[in-house]
XYZ file of C-alpha atoms in Angstrom:
240
model
C 37.354 58.233 8.849
C 35.679 55.303 6.342
C 37.484 52.164 5.621
C 39.635 51.642 2.661
C 38.921 48.578 0.495
C 41.422 47.302 -1.962
C 39.737 45.176 -5.057
C 42.212 42.740 -6.864
C 39.789 41.818 -9.879
C 40.779 41.443 -13.124
C 37.392 41.559 -15.061
C 36.737 45.363 -15.820
C 33.059 45.252 -15.647
C 32.752 43.103 -12.306
C 35.789 45.288 -10.999
C 33.492 48.878 -11.526
C 30.181 47.097 -9.808
C 32.137 46.564 -6.838
C 33.428 49.890 -7.197
C 29.959 51.173 -6.853
C 28.691 49.456 -4.199
C 31.652 50.224 -2.010
C 31.312 53.926 -2.933
C 27.663 53.772 -2.122
C 28.224 52.163 1.430
C 30.536 54.872 1.855
C 34.076 52.766 1.743
C 36.989 54.293 0.087
C 37.768 51.816 -3.158
C 40.681 51.131 -5.071
C 40.702 48.698 -7.624
C 43.829 46.964 -9.527
C 43.393 44.563 -12.111
C 46.610 42.182 -11.840
C 48.199 40.417 -8.792
C 51.284 42.730 -9.016
C 49.163 45.879 -8.827
C 47.565 44.524 -6.027
C 50.983 43.644 -4.016
C 51.975 46.606 -4.574
C 48.549 48.703 -3.854
C 48.366 46.681 -0.872
C 51.998 47.620 0.495
C 51.619 51.031 -0.553
C 48.306 51.780 0.599
C 47.857 49.800 3.725
C 43.905 48.781 3.191
C 41.721 47.506 5.574
C 40.247 45.189 3.693
C 41.335 43.221 0.390
C 38.962 41.728 -2.125
C 40.674 39.258 -3.739
C 39.991 37.494 -6.845
C 42.264 34.020 -7.337
C 42.047 34.283 -10.922
C 44.559 37.043 -11.443
C 47.106 37.644 -14.322
C 50.770 38.249 -13.443
C 50.607 36.824 -9.687
C 47.794 35.150 -9.205
C 45.533 35.261 -6.108
C 46.716 32.487 -3.959
C 50.282 33.893 -4.389
C 49.050 37.525 -3.454
C 47.166 35.772 -0.546
C 50.484 33.928 0.665
C 53.132 36.875 0.201
C 50.775 39.261 1.900
C 49.909 37.292 4.995
C 53.823 37.012 5.512
C 53.779 40.802 5.767
C 50.086 41.819 7.292
C 47.425 40.978 9.100
C 44.939 42.535 6.522
C 41.791 40.949 6.111
C 41.554 39.053 2.873
C 37.869 38.193 1.318
C 39.024 35.685 -1.665
C 36.586 35.357 -4.541
C 36.743 31.636 -6.538
C 34.773 30.065 -8.953
C 32.370 27.486 -7.837
C 34.378 24.651 -9.312
C 37.746 25.759 -7.534
C 37.348 24.028 -4.267
C 40.923 23.358 -4.079
C 41.558 27.070 -4.434
C 39.292 27.590 -1.754
C 40.680 25.505 0.915
C 44.302 26.483 0.100
C 43.634 29.792 -0.064
C 42.387 29.824 3.553
C 45.255 27.398 4.752
C 47.606 30.664 3.272
C 45.525 33.171 5.481
C 42.169 34.266 3.845
C 39.619 35.432 6.157
C 36.520 34.539 4.307
C 35.445 33.828 0.829
C 32.557 34.018 -1.852
C 31.936 31.743 -4.681
C 31.235 33.242 -8.267
C 28.863 34.285 -9.319
C 27.550 36.029 -6.093
C 25.393 38.908 -4.619
C 26.972 42.280 -4.477
C 25.026 42.799 -1.695
C 25.935 39.544 0.034
C 29.778 40.907 -0.493
C 29.220 44.125 0.932
C 27.776 42.145 4.289
C 30.390 39.937 4.218
C 32.654 42.947 4.418
C 31.010 44.400 6.926
C 31.271 41.665 9.150
C 35.078 41.011 8.608
C 35.559 44.954 9.402
C 33.311 44.278 12.388
C 35.366 41.400 13.444
C 38.613 43.211 12.942
C 37.368 45.905 15.716
C 36.634 43.115 18.101
C 39.653 41.342 18.125
C 42.114 44.404 18.897
C 44.268 42.947 21.207
C 44.085 43.509 25.407
C 46.418 45.540 26.982
C 46.952 42.424 29.208
C 47.208 40.116 25.812
C 44.459 38.009 27.217
C 41.802 36.852 24.653
C 38.227 37.370 25.175
C 35.720 35.923 23.158
C 32.152 36.436 24.538
C 32.261 34.812 27.704
C 35.338 32.505 27.414
C 38.977 34.009 28.387
C 41.895 32.766 27.516
C 45.007 33.921 28.629
C 48.293 32.698 25.990
C 51.024 33.791 28.530
C 49.507 31.967 31.793
C 48.240 28.912 29.627
C 45.001 29.425 31.434
C 41.211 29.120 30.079
C 38.288 30.470 31.977
C 34.535 29.333 30.938
C 31.610 32.041 31.143
C 31.150 31.482 34.789
C 34.838 31.938 35.417
C 35.619 28.378 36.423
C 39.083 27.507 35.204
C 39.370 24.936 32.391
C 42.399 22.230 32.268
C 43.526 21.809 28.482
C 45.827 19.762 27.075
C 48.416 22.018 25.041
C 47.085 20.859 21.816
C 43.089 21.639 22.876
C 45.120 24.876 24.526
C 47.055 25.708 20.979
C 43.747 25.369 18.991
C 41.399 27.253 21.137
C 44.280 30.221 21.423
C 44.367 30.088 17.533
C 40.748 30.592 17.264
C 40.486 32.956 19.949
C 42.999 35.527 18.529
C 40.594 35.820 15.626
C 37.089 35.386 16.365
C 34.645 34.477 13.684
C 37.547 33.729 11.209
C 37.042 30.065 9.594
C 40.162 27.928 10.255
C 40.650 24.940 8.074
C 41.657 21.264 10.110
C 44.853 21.911 8.175
C 45.843 25.134 9.563
C 45.315 24.242 12.950
C 47.095 20.991 12.572
C 49.948 23.203 11.993
C 49.882 25.185 14.991
C 49.483 21.921 16.912
C 52.810 20.096 15.591
C 55.157 19.556 18.661
C 52.109 19.063 21.026
C 51.267 15.530 19.506
C 53.512 12.720 18.304
C 51.844 11.922 14.947
C 49.145 14.872 14.498
C 46.436 14.307 12.146
C 43.426 16.038 10.705
C 41.202 13.619 12.905
C 43.571 14.683 15.649
C 41.837 18.548 15.340
C 38.582 16.828 15.453
C 38.903 14.788 18.587
C 40.757 18.497 20.155
C 37.203 20.217 19.271
C 35.127 17.592 20.541
C 37.124 17.519 24.025
C 37.239 21.268 23.771
C 33.029 21.410 23.336
C 32.487 19.317 26.540
C 34.814 21.647 28.382
C 33.420 24.915 27.218
C 30.072 24.660 25.670
C 26.420 24.558 27.674
C 25.484 21.701 25.310
C 27.970 20.097 23.278
C 25.784 18.716 20.956
C 24.828 22.077 19.893
C 27.671 24.330 19.854
C 27.788 27.671 19.986
C 30.999 28.799 20.562
C 32.986 26.140 18.744
C 30.965 26.167 15.450
C 31.540 23.831 12.569
C 31.631 25.229 9.068
C 30.705 22.487 7.101
C 33.165 21.436 4.316
C 35.533 23.932 5.584
C 36.653 23.516 9.395
C 36.152 25.305 12.715
C 35.698 29.088 14.126
C 35.221 30.436 17.478
C 32.210 32.869 17.908
C 31.489 35.186 21.019
C 28.093 33.354 21.453
C 24.555 32.911 20.068
C 23.804 36.821 19.501
C 27.285 36.900 17.695
C 27.135 33.968 15.081
C 27.172 35.538 11.799
C 25.871 32.631 9.885
C 21.878 33.233 9.432
C 21.598 29.302 9.459
C 22.717 29.563 13.173
C 25.586 26.940 14.458
C 26.300 23.774 13.152
């Protein structure tokens, strides 16, 4: 069965173009034009992915993301104006999985959608609850991390929390603010700089070359993501 995509876009012409591209790719497409309709449709249809414009009438896209993220793990690709950097960061903090700035190429949007759908397939939890991302293994119950050679890696609680958070959703970009929320309680006075230190320490322990990371990748201006390795890095510019 083809994936079902819900598009929440108040620009009727743009929504029509998105529907045409989605259907040409073989996806099922449902289009709504305001935030309240987006919430109702997401609850009723349980789509495989939501394309969500920030600027929606009745309920804006940020509130739609916040409400739905509290109810489900549906992947959310957010559309935002180029000047709305704060909205972009807030959207990621609220749980959006990816974003595109307007104006954008519909063909690039289709590529992003394919990537998100593949990511959902990859992150199906193992029966034993162990998280496996490329050669890395993270066991939340045993608080264990194994590197590509099977060697156990010792991590602090904060480092482990950051790694396990990203391992649960490989490829998703996490802002420092999101990771900071997950580590509260493990550090007496955590800051966003604390997250940078955790990532730097994890790179020293897990990366073949910490100066050129291939697993814990920086997404400049946003935050970090965990990838399965060089062959799976989705950014055509390569790891940063």
